[in-house]
Tab-separated table of C-alpha atoms in Angstrom:
chain	number	residue	atom	x	y	z
W	1084	MET	CA	0.038	-0.110	-0.036
W	1085	ARG	CA	0.979	3.440	-0.314
W	1086	ALA	CA	1.775	5.773	2.651
W	1087	LEU	CA	3.236	8.853	3.891
W	1088	GLN	CA	6.359	7.637	6.301
W	1089	LEU	CA	8.003	10.137	8.312
W	1090	GLN	CA	11.724	9.142	8.064
W	1091	ARG	CA	13.331	12.458	9.582
W	1092	LEU	CA	12.466	14.833	12.340
W	1093	ASP	CA	12.601	17.941	9.875
W	1094	GLY	CA	8.760	18.756	10.081
W	1095	PRO	CA	6.792	18.073	6.832
W	1096	ASP	CA	10.013	17.945	4.589
W	1097	GLY	CA	10.714	14.496	6.449
W	1098	LEU	CA	7.786	12.740	4.988
W	1099	GLN	CA	8.294	10.540	2.035
W	1100	LEU	CA	5.734	8.445	-0.130
W	1101	VAL	CA	6.761	4.769	0.056
W	1102	ASP	CA	5.223	1.643	-0.376
W	1103	VAL	CA	5.077	-0.615	2.511
W	1104	PRO	CA	2.947	-3.751	3.541
W	1105	GLU	CA	-0.646	-3.748	4.454
W	1106	PRO	CA	-1.025	-3.687	8.289
W	1107	GLU	CA	-2.718	-7.193	9.852
W	1108	ALA	CA	-5.877	-6.908	11.016
W	1109	GLY	CA	-5.870	-8.980	14.534
W	1110	ASP	CA	-8.302	-8.019	17.129
W	1111	SER	CA	-8.784	-4.556	14.937
W	1112	VAL	CA	-11.104	-3.065	12.292
W	1113	LEU	CA	-9.317	-3.128	8.873
W	1114	ILE	CA	-9.990	-0.012	6.948
W	1115	ASP	CA	-9.362	0.822	3.486
W	1116	VAL	CA	-8.774	4.274	3.802
W	1117	VAL	CA	-10.580	6.801	1.398
W	1118	ALA	CA	-9.639	10.111	3.342
W	1119	ALA	CA	-7.438	11.090	6.550
W	1120	GLY	CA	-7.820	14.019	8.666
W	1121	VAL	CA	-4.645	16.375	9.064
W	1122	SER	CA	-4.104	17.512	12.718
W	1123	PHE	CA	-1.909	19.691	14.612
W	1124	PRO	CA	-0.476	16.767	16.571
W	1125	ASP	CA	0.957	15.228	13.226
W	1126	LEU	CA	2.601	18.378	12.440
W	1127	LEU	CA	4.295	18.470	15.948
W	1128	LEU	CA	5.082	14.620	15.444
W	1129	THR	CA	7.044	15.570	12.372
W	1130	ARG	CA	9.411	18.001	14.410
W	1131	GLY	CA	9.648	15.698	17.320
W	1132	GLN	CA	7.654	18.279	19.661
W	1133	TYR	CA	4.534	16.238	20.634
W	1134	GLN	CA	4.422	14.241	23.843
W	1135	LEU	CA	4.053	10.843	21.602
W	1136	LYS	CA	7.869	10.070	20.767
W	1137	PRO	CA	7.399	7.195	17.787
W	1138	ALA	CA	10.875	5.800	16.498
W	1139	LEU	CA	11.591	6.611	13.103
W	1140	PRO	CA	10.232	5.706	10.458
W	1141	PHE	CA	6.509	5.891	11.087
W	1142	ILE	CA	3.072	6.688	9.744
W	1143	PRO	CA	1.534	9.706	10.973
W	1144	GLY	CA	-2.245	10.191	11.042
W	1145	VAL	CA	-4.718	9.560	13.869
W	1146	GLU	CA	-8.226	10.252	11.994
W	1147	VAL	CA	-9.692	8.088	9.069
W	1148	ALA	CA	-12.567	7.655	7.255
W	1149	GLY	CA	-13.099	4.663	4.935
W	1150	VAL	CA	-14.747	1.307	4.472
W	1151	VAL	CA	-14.406	-1.646	6.517
W	1152	ARG	CA	-12.631	-4.750	4.996
W	1153	GLN	CA	-12.536	-7.022	7.668
W	1154	ALA	CA	-14.042	-6.448	11.423
W	1155	PRO	CA	-13.510	-8.788	14.305
W	1156	ALA	CA	-16.478	-10.979	16.040
W	1157	GLY	CA	-18.417	-8.367	18.254
W	1158	ALA	CA	-17.254	-5.245	16.630
W	1159	ALA	CA	-20.492	-2.817	16.062
W	1160	VAL	CA	-19.297	-2.270	12.391
W	1161	LYS	CA	-19.341	-4.886	9.794
W	1162	PRO	CA	-17.584	-5.177	6.208
W	1163	GLY	CA	-18.470	-3.006	3.386
W	1164	GLN	CA	-19.782	-0.170	5.973
W	1165	ARG	CA	-18.736	3.164	5.816
W	1166	VAL	CA	-16.731	4.149	9.085
W	1167	MET	CA	-14.884	7.380	10.495
W	1168	ALA	CA	-12.177	6.021	13.000
W	1169	PHE	CA	-9.441	7.278	15.590
W	1170	SER	CA	-6.150	5.678	15.765
W	1171	PHE	CA	-4.006	5.834	19.077
W	1172	GLY	CA	-1.205	4.123	17.124
W	1173	LEU	CA	-1.013	6.316	14.162
W	1174	GLY	CA	-0.690	4.775	10.652
W	1175	GLY	CA	-3.575	7.036	9.183
W	1176	PHE	CA	-1.826	8.629	6.418
W	1177	ALA	CA	-1.705	5.323	4.266
W	1178	GLU	CA	-4.429	3.620	2.035
W	1179	VAL	CA	-4.950	0.782	4.778
W	1180	ALA	CA	-5.564	1.367	8.448
W	1181	ALA	CA	-6.177	-1.375	11.415
W	1182	ILE	CA	-7.834	0.526	14.311
W	1183	GLN	CA	-9.287	-0.639	17.587
W	1184	ALA	CA	-13.133	-1.427	17.472
W	1185	GLU	CA	-13.686	0.658	20.069
W	1186	MET	CA	-12.718	3.709	18.005
W	1187	VAL	CA	-14.450	3.011	14.738
W	1188	PHE	CA	-17.957	4.367	14.162
W	1189	PRO	CA	-20.308	4.338	11.521
W	1190	ILE	CA	-20.679	7.623	9.194
W	1191	PRO	CA	-23.895	9.327	8.964
W	1192	ALA	CA	-25.633	8.727	5.600
W	1193	ASP	CA	-25.423	12.295	4.142
W	1194	TRP	CA	-21.664	13.069	5.388
W	1195	SER	CA	-18.787	12.586	2.787
W	1196	PHE	CA	-15.708	10.592	3.535
W	1197	GLU	CA	-13.882	14.225	3.731
W	1198	ALA	CA	-16.259	15.469	6.256
W	1199	ALA	CA	-16.086	12.229	8.488
W	1200	ALA	CA	-12.220	12.285	8.354
W	1201	GLY	CA	-11.940	14.845	10.785
W	1202	VAL	CA	-14.617	14.077	12.962
W	1203	VAL	CA	-13.744	11.718	15.717
W	1204	MET	CA	-10.927	13.713	17.391
W	1205	ASN	CA	-12.236	17.017	16.762
W	1206	TYR	CA	-15.798	16.481	17.841
W	1207	HIS	CA	-15.022	14.034	20.819
W	1208	THR	CA	-12.626	16.661	22.076
W	1209	ALA	CA	-15.146	19.432	21.900
W	1210	HIS	CA	-17.808	17.411	23.703
W	1211	PHE	CA	-15.244	16.451	26.125
W	1212	ALA	CA	-14.116	19.789	26.813
W	1213	LEU	CA	-17.547	21.474	26.804
W	1214	HIS	CA	-19.400	18.961	29.040
W	1215	ARG	CA	-17.014	16.726	31.147
W	1216	ARG	CA	-14.218	19.470	31.461
W	1217	GLY	CA	-16.184	22.626	31.077
W	1218	ARG	CA	-19.584	21.570	32.965
W	1219	LEU	CA	-21.352	23.635	30.076
W	1220	LYS	CA	-25.256	24.474	30.704
W	1221	ALA	CA	-27.950	25.389	28.371
W	1222	GLU	CA	-27.982	29.386	27.721
W	1223	GLU	CA	-24.423	29.984	29.096
W	1224	SER	CA	-22.119	31.960	26.502
W	1225	VAL	CA	-19.224	30.308	25.195
W	1226	VAL	CA	-16.353	32.087	23.678
W	1227	VAL	CA	-14.342	29.573	21.130
W	1228	HIS	CA	-11.158	31.007	19.510
W	1229	GLY	CA	-9.683	29.556	16.543
W	1230	ALA	CA	-13.330	29.136	15.636
W	1231	ALA	CA	-12.760	28.714	11.795
W	1232	GLY	CA	-10.195	25.381	12.398
W	1233	GLY	CA	-11.477	22.100	13.156
W	1234	VAL	CA	-11.322	22.135	16.543
W	1235	GLY	CA	-13.037	25.191	16.545
W	1236	THR	CA	-15.763	24.617	14.246
W	1237	ALA	CA	-16.212	21.427	16.230
W	1238	ALA	CA	-16.782	23.378	19.240
W	1239	VAL	CA	-18.898	26.015	17.925
W	1240	GLN	CA	-21.477	23.300	16.628
W	1241	VAL	CA	-21.408	21.059	20.043
W	1242	ALA	CA	-21.569	24.386	22.100
W	1243	ARG	CA	-24.685	25.155	20.211
W	1244	GLY	CA	-26.069	21.321	20.511
W	1245	ALA	CA	-26.004	22.465	24.102
W	1246	LYS	CA	-28.165	25.305	23.616
W	1247	ALA	CA	-25.269	27.524	24.620
W	1248	ARG	CA	-24.841	31.029	23.060
W	1249	VAL	CA	-21.509	30.993	21.251
W	1250	ILE	CA	-19.134	33.712	20.499
W	1251	ALA	CA	-16.267	33.154	17.842
W	1252	VAL	CA	-13.245	34.855	17.656
W	1253	VAL	CA	-10.900	34.429	14.451
W	1254	SER	CA	-8.259	36.405	12.877
W	1255	ASP	CA	-9.613	37.776	9.852
W	1256	GLU	CA	-12.750	38.380	7.613
W	1257	ARG	CA	-12.337	35.035	5.588
W	1258	LYS	CA	-12.237	32.735	8.821
W	1259	ALA	CA	-15.182	34.932	10.095
W	1260	ASP	CA	-17.299	33.630	7.211
W	1261	VAL	CA	-16.514	29.868	8.136
W	1262	ALA	CA	-17.368	30.635	11.764
W	1263	ARG	CA	-20.436	31.758	11.106
W	1264	ARG	CA	-21.178	28.932	8.653
W	1265	ALA	CA	-20.145	26.467	11.428
W	1266	GLY	CA	-23.065	28.154	13.495
W	1267	ALA	CA	-21.691	31.138	15.644
W	1268	HIS	CA	-23.960	33.283	16.804
W	1269	GLU	CA	-21.560	36.029	16.909
W	1270	VAL	CA	-18.150	36.459	15.580
W	1271	LEU	CA	-15.501	39.049	16.574
W	1272	LEU	CA	-11.737	39.804	15.223
W	1273	SER	CA	-8.865	38.930	17.137
W	1274	THR	CA	-7.191	42.193	15.934
W	1275	GLY	CA	-9.806	44.381	17.415
W	1276	ASP	CA	-10.342	44.678	21.235
W	1277	TRP	CA	-12.743	41.364	21.860
W	1278	VAL	CA	-12.247	41.243	25.174
W	1279	ALA	CA	-14.305	44.597	25.468
W	1280	GLN	CA	-16.475	43.183	22.914
W	1281	VAL	CA	-17.231	39.890	24.767
W	1282	ARG	CA	-18.163	41.903	28.102
W	1283	GLU	CA	-20.358	44.038	25.737
W	1284	LYS	CA	-22.467	41.020	24.476
W	1285	THR	CA	-22.853	39.144	27.650
W	1286	GLY	CA	-23.772	42.321	29.646
W	1287	GLY	CA	-20.770	43.308	31.315
W	1288	MET	CA	-20.811	39.753	32.967
W	1289	GLY	CA	-17.928	38.254	30.542
W	1290	ALA	CA	-18.175	34.868	29.290
W	1291	ASN	CA	-19.116	31.608	31.041
W	1292	VAL	CA	-16.708	29.162	29.080
W	1293	VAL	CA	-13.758	29.936	26.700
W	1294	VAL	CA	-12.700	27.424	24.280
W	1295	ASP	CA	-8.683	27.886	23.930
W	1296	PRO	CA	-6.735	25.831	21.385
W	1297	VAL	CA	-4.579	28.923	20.634
W	1298	GLY	CA	-2.767	29.757	24.027
W	1299	GLY	CA	-0.170	32.631	24.034
W	1300	ASP	CA	-1.587	36.003	24.226
W	1301	ILE	CA	-4.762	34.321	23.617
W	1302	PHE	CA	-4.974	32.683	26.727
W	1303	ASP	CA	-3.592	35.871	28.639
W	1304	LYS	CA	-6.560	38.137	27.257
W	1305	SER	CA	-9.222	35.328	27.620
W	1306	LEU	CA	-8.380	35.362	31.539
W	1307	LYS	CA	-9.738	38.864	31.558
W	1308	CYS	CA	-13.259	38.044	29.956
W	1309	LEU	CA	-14.379	35.330	31.982
W	1310	ALA	CA	-17.554	35.854	33.852
W	1311	PRO	CA	-17.243	34.927	37.880
W	1312	GLU	CA	-17.092	31.032	38.088
W	1313	GLY	CA	-16.243	31.148	34.638
W	1314	ARG	CA	-13.933	28.063	33.020
W	1315	LEU	CA	-11.267	28.705	30.199
W	1316	LEU	CA	-10.609	25.204	28.723
W	1317	VAL	CA	-6.882	24.930	27.494
W	1318	VAL	CA	-7.057	22.652	24.350
W	1319	GLY	CA	-3.600	23.628	22.822
W	1320	PHE	CA	-1.099	25.762	21.900
W	1321	ALA	CA	-1.340	26.737	18.281
W	1322	SER	CA	0.410	29.821	18.604
W	1323	GLY	CA	3.704	28.242	19.729
W	1324	ARG	CA	3.900	29.648	23.270
W	1325	ILE	CA	2.601	27.806	26.389
W	1326	PRO	CA	1.064	30.434	28.854
W	1327	GLU	CA	1.633	30.941	32.392
W	1328	VAL	CA	-0.989	32.138	34.802
W	1329	GLN	CA	-0.708	34.165	38.064
W	1330	VAL	CA	-2.836	31.888	40.383
W	1331	ASN	CA	-4.208	34.761	42.422
W	1332	ARG	CA	-6.074	35.854	39.615
W	1333	LEU	CA	-7.974	32.499	39.584
W	1334	LEU	CA	-8.561	32.955	43.460
W	1335	LEU	CA	-9.442	36.803	43.327
W	1336	ARG	CA	-12.115	36.378	40.287
W	1337	ASN	CA	-13.378	32.737	41.467
W	1338	ILE	CA	-12.362	31.566	37.809
W	1339	ASP	CA	-10.833	28.070	36.536
W	1340	VAL	CA	-8.389	27.005	34.141
W	1341	VAL	CA	-9.421	23.608	32.936
W	1342	GLY	CA	-7.092	21.287	31.226
W	1343	VAL	CA	-8.474	19.340	28.308
W	1344	ALA	CA	-6.460	16.134	27.129
W	1345	TRP	CA	-9.336	14.082	25.281
W	1346	GLY	CA	-7.024	11.157	24.323
W	1347	GLY	CA	-5.062	10.923	27.555
W	1348	PHE	CA	-8.520	10.948	29.432
W	1349	LEU	CA	-9.511	7.793	27.763
W	1350	LEU	CA	-6.857	5.561	29.168
W	1351	HIS	CA	-8.228	6.363	32.320
W	1352	GLU	CA	-12.070	5.995	31.675
W	1353	PRO	CA	-12.747	4.171	28.197
W	1354	SER	CA	-16.008	4.048	28.906
W	1355	LEU	CA	-16.566	7.683	28.059
W	1356	THR	CA	-16.209	6.954	24.327
W	1357	PRO	CA	-19.427	5.238	23.826
W	1358	THR	CA	-21.453	8.141	25.870
W	1359	ILE	CA	-19.895	10.650	23.663
W	1360	ALA	CA	-20.416	8.788	20.439
W	1361	LYS	CA	-24.154	8.583	21.459
W	1362	ASP	CA	-24.571	12.002	21.994
W	1363	LEU	CA	-22.872	13.206	18.853
W	1364	ALA	CA	-24.760	10.774	16.757
W	1365	ALA	CA	-28.077	12.189	18.025
W	1366	MET	CA	-26.931	15.764	17.344
W	1367	ALA	CA	-25.745	14.677	13.822
W	1368	ASP	CA	-29.263	13.240	13.190
W	1369	ARG	CA	-30.887	16.787	14.589
W	1370	GLY	CA	-28.608	18.529	11.902
W	1371	VAL	CA	-26.650	20.397	14.583
W	1372	LEU	CA	-23.612	18.796	13.252
W	1373	THR	CA	-21.954	19.704	9.858
W	1374	PRO	CA	-18.285	19.379	9.681
W	1375	VAL	CA	-16.697	22.116	7.819
W	1376	VAL	CA	-14.090	20.348	5.398
W	1377	GLY	CA	-11.047	22.834	4.403
W	1378	PRO	CA	-8.572	22.159	1.672
W	1379	VAL	CA	-8.311	18.626	0.467
W	1380	PHE	CA	-4.891	17.089	-0.941
W	1381	PRO	CA	-3.950	13.992	-2.595
W	1382	LEU	CA	-1.727	11.538	-0.385
W	1383	GLU	CA	1.515	12.563	-2.170
W	1384	GLN	CA	1.072	16.348	-1.414
W	1385	GLY	CA	0.513	15.470	2.471
W	1386	ALA	CA	3.703	17.617	3.179
W	1387	GLN	CA	2.015	20.632	1.826
W	1388	ALA	CA	-1.272	20.034	3.718
W	1389	LEU	CA	0.691	20.260	7.246
W	1390	ARG	CA	2.482	23.300	5.849
W	1391	GLU	CA	-1.105	25.205	5.339
W	1392	LEU	CA	-1.833	24.218	9.044
W	1393	GLU	CA	1.303	25.452	10.253
W	1394	ALA	CA	0.793	28.711	8.321
W	1395	ARG	CA	-2.485	28.685	9.643
W	1396	ARG	CA	-3.591	29.491	6.206
W	1397	ALA	CA	-6.382	26.593	6.230
W	1398	THR	CA	-9.950	26.958	7.476
W	1399	GLY	CA	-12.053	24.078	8.124
W	1400	LYS	CA	-10.677	20.441	8.481
W	1401	VAL	CA	-7.854	19.771	6.464
W	1402	VAL	CA	-7.784	16.359	4.637
W	1403	LEU	CA	-5.701	14.006	2.707
W	1404	ARG	CA	-7.717	11.840	-0.047
W	1405	MET	CA	-6.230	8.349	-0.573
W	1406	ARG	CA	-8.511	7.174	-3.299
W	1407	GLU	CA	-12.253	7.802	-4.713
W	1408	GLY	CA	-14.774	6.260	-2.707
């Protein structure tokens, strides 16, 4: 099978298109991959900057969508079924993937493979962040940073599904259009005084929840726009700077800074996965979830796909296309 293999820790330039043996199914679901999601952890992996540090060479990619070729007895999916999946063992940037059955889910009938390729990690992360870690309630206000990206658009839609009021913050008008299409009630530009605007739009109270996959200065300013008992959800550091906080701010203002690490949490509580999957499937049936697909690249252009992500030019979910589905 064709695959993109990382052979050097040189960022996207370390990827090479190779022919390698197909994985063995074992107790996993064997999937003929049609599309694969490109994520920020993939970019970090190419530079050796992610907490997971597999030995070289390896095949990156944790999100795939395709057709089941083989499934173990007792699996919830069957051969021939259209599925989306998340792989803890990487290997998604390839034409065939073997993924544990608990992380393989049916694709809603009206979703394309490209739409489904970025769903499991982004939407499960957004649900885990907002509900389990953020304790989101109906009618609360939610600020979503990076709201035109894969995690951001997912967070916008999951928050709307919880009947929250969603305020998106993005860097330019092109991304503002994407955030509106994702379902944000209000869209603000990070180039303006968005902290004051959040306070104004929440009647002076501030946001109940802030979803921050950006870090850096965005995190610092987000602390200033939280309502009493507000929760700032730390999802990632796309800006490159890991921020620090003076904890007296948390004490004096009665606010929380909450870590969100969906994948790591599943190692402690794997039973959370079917619960989230069921809730997301119900939202998809109601038409609340509509994955926003960004640029789609052929497999051989995987390095360019990662560069688009690194430059923060891409909107929606960046996807690699393996074959026609």
